[in-house]
Structures are given as C-alpha cells and as structure tokens.
XYZ file of C-alpha atoms in Angstrom:
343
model
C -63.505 26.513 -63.493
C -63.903 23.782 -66.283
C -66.332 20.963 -65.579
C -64.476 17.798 -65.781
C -66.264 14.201 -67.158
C -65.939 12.906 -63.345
C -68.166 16.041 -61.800
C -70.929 15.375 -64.812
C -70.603 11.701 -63.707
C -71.185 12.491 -59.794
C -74.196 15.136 -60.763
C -75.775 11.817 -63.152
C -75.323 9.464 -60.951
C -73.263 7.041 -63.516
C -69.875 6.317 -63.925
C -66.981 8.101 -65.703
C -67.062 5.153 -67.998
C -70.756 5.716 -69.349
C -70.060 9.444 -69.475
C -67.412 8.829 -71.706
C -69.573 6.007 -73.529
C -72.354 8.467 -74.503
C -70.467 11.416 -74.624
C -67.141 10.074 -76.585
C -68.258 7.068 -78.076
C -65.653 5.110 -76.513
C -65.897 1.825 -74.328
C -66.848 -0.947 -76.096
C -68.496 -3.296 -73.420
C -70.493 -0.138 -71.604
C -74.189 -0.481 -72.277
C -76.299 2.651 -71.028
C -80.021 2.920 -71.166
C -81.598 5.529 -73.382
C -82.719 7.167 -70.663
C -79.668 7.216 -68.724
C -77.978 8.762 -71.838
C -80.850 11.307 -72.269
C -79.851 12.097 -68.665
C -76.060 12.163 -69.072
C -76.076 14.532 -71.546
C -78.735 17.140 -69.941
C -76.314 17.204 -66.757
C -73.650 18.382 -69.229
C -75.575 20.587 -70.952
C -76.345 22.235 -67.526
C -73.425 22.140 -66.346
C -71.577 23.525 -69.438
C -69.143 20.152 -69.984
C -66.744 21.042 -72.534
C -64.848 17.591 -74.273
C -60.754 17.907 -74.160
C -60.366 16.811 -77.758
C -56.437 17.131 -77.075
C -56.261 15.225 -74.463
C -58.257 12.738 -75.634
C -56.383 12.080 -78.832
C -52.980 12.455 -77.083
C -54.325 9.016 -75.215
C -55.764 7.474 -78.124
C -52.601 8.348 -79.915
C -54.760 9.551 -82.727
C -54.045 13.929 -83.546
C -58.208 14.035 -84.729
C -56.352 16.397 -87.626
C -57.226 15.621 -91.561
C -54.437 17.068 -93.706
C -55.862 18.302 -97.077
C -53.121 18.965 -99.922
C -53.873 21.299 -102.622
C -51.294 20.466 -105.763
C -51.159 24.206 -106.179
C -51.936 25.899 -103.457
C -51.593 29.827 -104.308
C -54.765 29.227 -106.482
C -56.871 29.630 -103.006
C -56.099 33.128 -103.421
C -57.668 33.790 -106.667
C -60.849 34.378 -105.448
C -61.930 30.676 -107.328
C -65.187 29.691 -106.171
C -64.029 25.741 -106.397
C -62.078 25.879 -103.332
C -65.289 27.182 -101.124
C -67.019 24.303 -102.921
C -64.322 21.840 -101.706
C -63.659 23.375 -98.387
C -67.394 23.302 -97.693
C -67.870 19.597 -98.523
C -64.649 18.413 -96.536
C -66.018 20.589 -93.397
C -69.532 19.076 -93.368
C -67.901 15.516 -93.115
C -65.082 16.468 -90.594
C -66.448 18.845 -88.024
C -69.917 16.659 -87.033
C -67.396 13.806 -86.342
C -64.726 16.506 -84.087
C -62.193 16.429 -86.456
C -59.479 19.660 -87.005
C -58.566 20.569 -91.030
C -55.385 21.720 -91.776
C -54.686 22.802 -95.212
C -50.771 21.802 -95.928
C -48.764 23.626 -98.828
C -45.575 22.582 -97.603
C -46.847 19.123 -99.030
C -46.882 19.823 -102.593
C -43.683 20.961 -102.568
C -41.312 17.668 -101.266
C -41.866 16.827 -98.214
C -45.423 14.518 -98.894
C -43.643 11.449 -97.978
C -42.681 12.431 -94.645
C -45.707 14.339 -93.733
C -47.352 11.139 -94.103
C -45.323 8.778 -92.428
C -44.701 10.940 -89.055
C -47.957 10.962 -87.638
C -48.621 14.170 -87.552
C -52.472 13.716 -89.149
C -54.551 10.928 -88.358
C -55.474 10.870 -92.854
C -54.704 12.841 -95.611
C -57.170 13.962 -98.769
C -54.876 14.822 -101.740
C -56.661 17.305 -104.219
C -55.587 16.956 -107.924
C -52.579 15.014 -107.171
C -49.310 14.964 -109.377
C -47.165 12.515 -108.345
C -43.855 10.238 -110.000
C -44.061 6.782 -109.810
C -41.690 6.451 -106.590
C -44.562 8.355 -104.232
C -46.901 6.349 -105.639
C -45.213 3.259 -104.429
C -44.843 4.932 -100.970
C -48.596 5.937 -100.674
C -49.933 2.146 -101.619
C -48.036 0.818 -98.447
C -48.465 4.459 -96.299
C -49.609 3.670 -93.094
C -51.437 6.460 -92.725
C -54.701 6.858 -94.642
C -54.719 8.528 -97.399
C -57.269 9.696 -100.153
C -57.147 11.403 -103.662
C -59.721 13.304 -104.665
C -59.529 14.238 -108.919
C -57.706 11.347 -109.184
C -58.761 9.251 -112.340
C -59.389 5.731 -111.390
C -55.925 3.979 -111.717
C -53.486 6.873 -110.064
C -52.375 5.205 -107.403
C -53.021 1.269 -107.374
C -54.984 0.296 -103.973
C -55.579 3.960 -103.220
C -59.149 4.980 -103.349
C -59.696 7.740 -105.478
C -62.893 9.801 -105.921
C -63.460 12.018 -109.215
C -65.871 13.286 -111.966
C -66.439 11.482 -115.246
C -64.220 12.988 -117.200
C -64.583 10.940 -120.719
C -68.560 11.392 -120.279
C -68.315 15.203 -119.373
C -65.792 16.031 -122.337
C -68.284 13.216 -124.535
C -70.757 16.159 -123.453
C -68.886 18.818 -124.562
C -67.686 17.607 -127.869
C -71.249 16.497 -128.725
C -72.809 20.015 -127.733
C -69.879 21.801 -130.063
C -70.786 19.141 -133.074
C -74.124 20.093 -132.364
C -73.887 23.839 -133.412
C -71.686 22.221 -136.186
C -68.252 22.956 -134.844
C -65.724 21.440 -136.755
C -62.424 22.529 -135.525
C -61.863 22.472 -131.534
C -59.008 22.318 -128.571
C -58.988 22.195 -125.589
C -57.342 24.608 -123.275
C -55.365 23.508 -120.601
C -52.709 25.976 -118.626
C -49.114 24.574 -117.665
C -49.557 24.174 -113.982
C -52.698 21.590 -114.416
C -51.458 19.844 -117.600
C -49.053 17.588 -115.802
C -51.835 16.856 -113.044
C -53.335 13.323 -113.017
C -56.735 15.004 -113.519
C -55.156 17.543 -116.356
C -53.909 14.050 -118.112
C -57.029 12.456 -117.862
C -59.269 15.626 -119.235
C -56.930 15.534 -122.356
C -57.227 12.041 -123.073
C -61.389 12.323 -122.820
C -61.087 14.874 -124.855
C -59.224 13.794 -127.455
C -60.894 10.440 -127.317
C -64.182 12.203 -127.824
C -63.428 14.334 -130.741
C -62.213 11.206 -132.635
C -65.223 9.419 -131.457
C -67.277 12.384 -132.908
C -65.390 12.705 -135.949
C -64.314 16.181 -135.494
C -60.659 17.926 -135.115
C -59.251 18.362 -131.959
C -56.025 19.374 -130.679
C -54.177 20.385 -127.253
C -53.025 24.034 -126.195
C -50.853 24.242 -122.935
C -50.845 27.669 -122.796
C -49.187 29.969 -120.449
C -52.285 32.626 -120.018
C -50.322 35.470 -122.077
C -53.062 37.122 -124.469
C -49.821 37.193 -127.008
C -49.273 33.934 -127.366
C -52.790 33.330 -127.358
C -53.243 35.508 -130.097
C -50.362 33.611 -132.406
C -51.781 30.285 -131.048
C -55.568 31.300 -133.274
C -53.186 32.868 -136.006
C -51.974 29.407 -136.478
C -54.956 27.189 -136.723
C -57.800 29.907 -138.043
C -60.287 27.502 -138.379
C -60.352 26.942 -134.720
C -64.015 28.192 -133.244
C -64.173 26.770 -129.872
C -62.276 25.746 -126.781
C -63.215 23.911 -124.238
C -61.063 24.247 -120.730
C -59.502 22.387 -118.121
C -61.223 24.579 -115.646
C -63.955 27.734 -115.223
C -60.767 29.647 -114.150
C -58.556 29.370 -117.315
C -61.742 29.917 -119.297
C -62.389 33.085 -117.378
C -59.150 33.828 -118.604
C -59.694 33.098 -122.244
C -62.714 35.515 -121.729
C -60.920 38.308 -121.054
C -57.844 37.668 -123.375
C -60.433 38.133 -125.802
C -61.760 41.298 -125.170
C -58.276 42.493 -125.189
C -58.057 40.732 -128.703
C -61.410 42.243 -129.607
C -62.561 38.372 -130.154
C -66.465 38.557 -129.786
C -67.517 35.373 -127.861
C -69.584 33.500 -128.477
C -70.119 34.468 -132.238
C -65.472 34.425 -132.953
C -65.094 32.107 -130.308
C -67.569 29.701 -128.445
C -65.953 28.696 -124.890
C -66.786 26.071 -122.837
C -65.334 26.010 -119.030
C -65.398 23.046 -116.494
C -66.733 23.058 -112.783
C -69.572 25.333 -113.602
C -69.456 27.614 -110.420
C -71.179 30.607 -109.383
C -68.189 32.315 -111.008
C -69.820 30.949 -114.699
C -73.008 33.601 -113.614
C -70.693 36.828 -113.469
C -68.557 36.293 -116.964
C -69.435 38.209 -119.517
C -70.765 36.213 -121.759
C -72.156 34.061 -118.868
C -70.095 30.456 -119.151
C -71.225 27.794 -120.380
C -69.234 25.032 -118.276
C -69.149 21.195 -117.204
C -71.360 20.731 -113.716
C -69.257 18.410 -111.155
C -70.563 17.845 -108.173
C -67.930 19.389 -106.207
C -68.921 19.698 -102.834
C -70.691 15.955 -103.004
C -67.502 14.481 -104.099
C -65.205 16.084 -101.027
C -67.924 15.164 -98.559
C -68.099 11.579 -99.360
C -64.447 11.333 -99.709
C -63.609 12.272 -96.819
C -66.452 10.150 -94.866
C -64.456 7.745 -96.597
C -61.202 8.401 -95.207
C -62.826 8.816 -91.551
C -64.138 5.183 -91.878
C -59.973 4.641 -92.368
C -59.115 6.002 -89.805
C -61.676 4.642 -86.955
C -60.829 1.248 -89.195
C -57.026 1.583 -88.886
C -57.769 2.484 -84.873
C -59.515 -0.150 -84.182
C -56.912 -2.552 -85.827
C -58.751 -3.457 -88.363
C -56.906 -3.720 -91.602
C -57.736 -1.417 -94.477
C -59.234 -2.834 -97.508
C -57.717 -1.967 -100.925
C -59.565 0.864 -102.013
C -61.506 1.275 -105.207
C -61.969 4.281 -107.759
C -65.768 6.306 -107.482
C -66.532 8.486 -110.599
C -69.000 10.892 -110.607
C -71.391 12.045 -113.790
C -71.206 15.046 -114.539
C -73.915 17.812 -116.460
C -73.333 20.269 -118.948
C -74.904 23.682 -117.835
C -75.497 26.099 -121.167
C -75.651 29.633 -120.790
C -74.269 32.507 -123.067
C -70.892 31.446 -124.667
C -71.180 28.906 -127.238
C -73.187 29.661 -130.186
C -72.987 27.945 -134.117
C -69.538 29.643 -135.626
C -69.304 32.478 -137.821
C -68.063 32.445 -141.328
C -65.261 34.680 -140.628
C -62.730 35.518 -137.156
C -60.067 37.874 -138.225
C-alpha cells in the first residue's frame, strides 16, 4: 500500500503542513527546523514516501509539463547528435525541479497558438522557431510562458530568446577561409532551415562578414541533390569553400563529393556549424563552429521555470531580453589553402 504525506507526518511527529513544506516546497508561512527537516525526510526515506506529482499539480492547477517544439521535427530521426545535445541540457534543468518533457510536433505544423493558450503545459521552449508576424503578436501577450531558443535577439519583441553568436562565429569562419587565402566562398544552407529565424540570421553574418573581410560571398539554398550540387560549382568555378548552416548539411556536402569525386579539403574546403561528435567520424574529420549547445538549453529552460513559479505565484513576468552565446571555431581535417585547379 502507498505511504501517504499524513502517515510520514504521524511517524515524524509534525504536521502534514511541514511535510509538505520540506518535502514540496509549498507553504509559505511554515518554518521547520533543520533538524526537524533532516528528520522528515529520513521517515520518508524509510518508509518509501512516493510524491503524487499529478495530484499535486491538478490542485495547483499547474500540469508540471514543459512543451519543447522542434521547427522540424523528423530531423530527430537522423541520427543528429544536436538533438542529444539539446535534449540533455533541457533534462538536467527540468527533471531536478520534477518537471515532465513532452516533445510536440503537432506544434510546428498549425496548431502553436492553441497549444499555448489551452493550458495544457505549464511553458513552452521553441527550438529554431519560424514564425509570421501574426504568431508573433500572439506569443508577446501568450499567457503561458514561452521561450525561443536559436532565436536571434529581436524575433519576437518581449520574448526572451537564447542563441549563439552568429555574426562572431561566421566573423570566425570567414577570417579562418581568408586566412588560407580563400577568395571565393558561400555558404550552404538547405531549404527547410533557410526560412528559420536562425537560418536568416546565419546568412546575414555571413554575408556581413565576407564584405567586412573583403572577400566574395554568396548564398546556396540547396535541396541536398548531388546534381544540382554539381551544376551549382559548374556555375561559379572559382568557388573553394563552403561554410554550412549546420554539421548535418555539411555531412551532406561530404558525401555529395565523393560521389562527385571532389577531394576535400584540397577541391573543396568545408566548414560545418555545431561541431558535434558527428564532426570526429566524417571523413575528412569537420572542421565546424563550437556552440555551446547543451549550456544554452539548460539555462533556457531554468529560465522559463523561473516563469513559471513567477507566473504561479502572481507575479507578473518581466519583458524578457535576448542572451547570445560566443561561439569557437574547432579545426580539424577539411579546410586547407585551395588548389589551383577543381575540375
């Protein structure tokens, strides 16, 4: 038979009340000794007390459930090592404080407005958001809390966002290219994150730091088919590098050009971005932008828990500010000064 709060109360000696103070935080005007705490929670420990989270929301009318969006969510299932990354940071805030994760598809695909507004999750973290104007007007006066993580400062007005550096990483990238005296460069971006609030921002840096270097630099939303890849070099041959949107579309430039019989780094030098344990198993190993992934999930969504308990307590919620992270660049096997000759 479960052990109920009053029967660990009884075999303390306390009150339901200071149970529930040391055990559940909750009771404002309860004031326990240490050693009556220290007490309280070896009588539940030997009596194997088990906390109804369920019930406990259901009275605090709070569902203890974080709703994290992915923009596109099939992606978890290409064996990415980013998502782990994420998934690991957003854990390691939620589960020390008893709160449930639920990843939500169905998000990204219409239905974000009402998701937020019925209550079902007591905050949301967005990752890489892409959004029109008319949600972004609904999430500034949600009354849920919400937070976007790889949102550039600026996505959503009042929101608080949390996301690398791009214009210093792709300053980093450009520089290290100009370096080994790269004079022709694009980056790569693939359809699905080019629209993306992060995708815009990464192509903005970029082409901001190429100007600011004084080298050429151009766009290419491609569509990951090797032939169009191949016609897209045909038509600007003095391209040597590329630098990516992410360590998975640069994975897939890597093998496009094996199939091309493109020898990187000495036809091509690549650069990817996120440099995760996926940059160690490419041949050539990746060179590729360090973010702080994991960092960047956990502290967002410590944020959003301060929301919540904020928003609980009827306390109104400040407007919330943009946090950038720097990033590193981490150089292994695939850039390299360009060859005279591709084709």
């Amino acid at each position: 038979m479960k052990t109920t709060m009053r029967q660990v109360a009884e075999a303390a000696g306390v009150s339901a009340m200071a149970v529930s103070y040391v055990l559940h935080g909750t009771g404002k005007n309860v004031r326990v000794s240490k050693e009556t705490a220290e007490k309280i929670r070896r009588v539940a420990a030997e009596l194997r007390y088990q906390p109804n989270n369920v019930a406990r929301s259901l009275r605090n009318r709070q569902t203890h459930m974080i709703g994290v969006v992915f923009q596109h969510f099939s992606r978890l299932s290409d064996a990415n090592p980013y998502y782990p990354q994420l998934l690991n940071g957003v854990m390691s805030a939620l589960f020390p404080q008893k709160y449930t994760l639920a990843l939500c598809p169905e998000l990204a695909m219409g239905t974000a407005e009402e998701a937020i507004f019925d209550g079902r999750f007591d905050g949301i973290l967005w990752a890489r958001p892409d959004f029109n104007e008319a949600s972004i007007e609904k999430f500034r006066h949600a009354s849920t809390p919400l937070v976007l993580m790889h949102a550039p400062p600026g996505t959503a007005e009042g929101v608080p966002t949390f996301c690398a550096d791009n214009e210093g990483a792709l300053r980093l990238v450009t520089r290290h290219l100009r370096d080994l005296k790269h004079e022709n460069i694009c980056f790569v971006v693939d359809e699905l994150s080019e629209p993306t609030a992060e995708g815009k921002a990464r192509i903005s840096a970029f082409l901001s730091a190429v100007e600011e270097e004084g080298i050429w630099g151009e766009v290419f939303v491609w569509d990951e088919n090797p032939r169009t890849f191949k016609e897209y070099l045909q038509a600007h041959p003095r391209i040597t590098a590329m630098a990516c949107f992410s360590d998975t579309i640069a994975g897939t430039v890597l093998q496009t050009c094996k199939v091309l019989d493109i020898q990187v780094p000495w036809d091509l030098s690549v650069i990817g971005f996120d440099s995760s344990s996926f940059c160690e198993r490419t041949h050539p190993r990746l060179t590729s932008v360090h973010q702080p992934v994991e960092l960047i999930a956990f502290e967002a969504v410590t944020h959003l828990l301060s929301m919540v308990r904020d928003r609980a307590n009827g306390i109104e919620l400040e407007p919330g500010v943009p946090t950038t992270y720097k990033c590193g660049l981490d150089l292994r096997d695939s850039t390299t000064t360009p060859s005279k000759k591709r084709f």
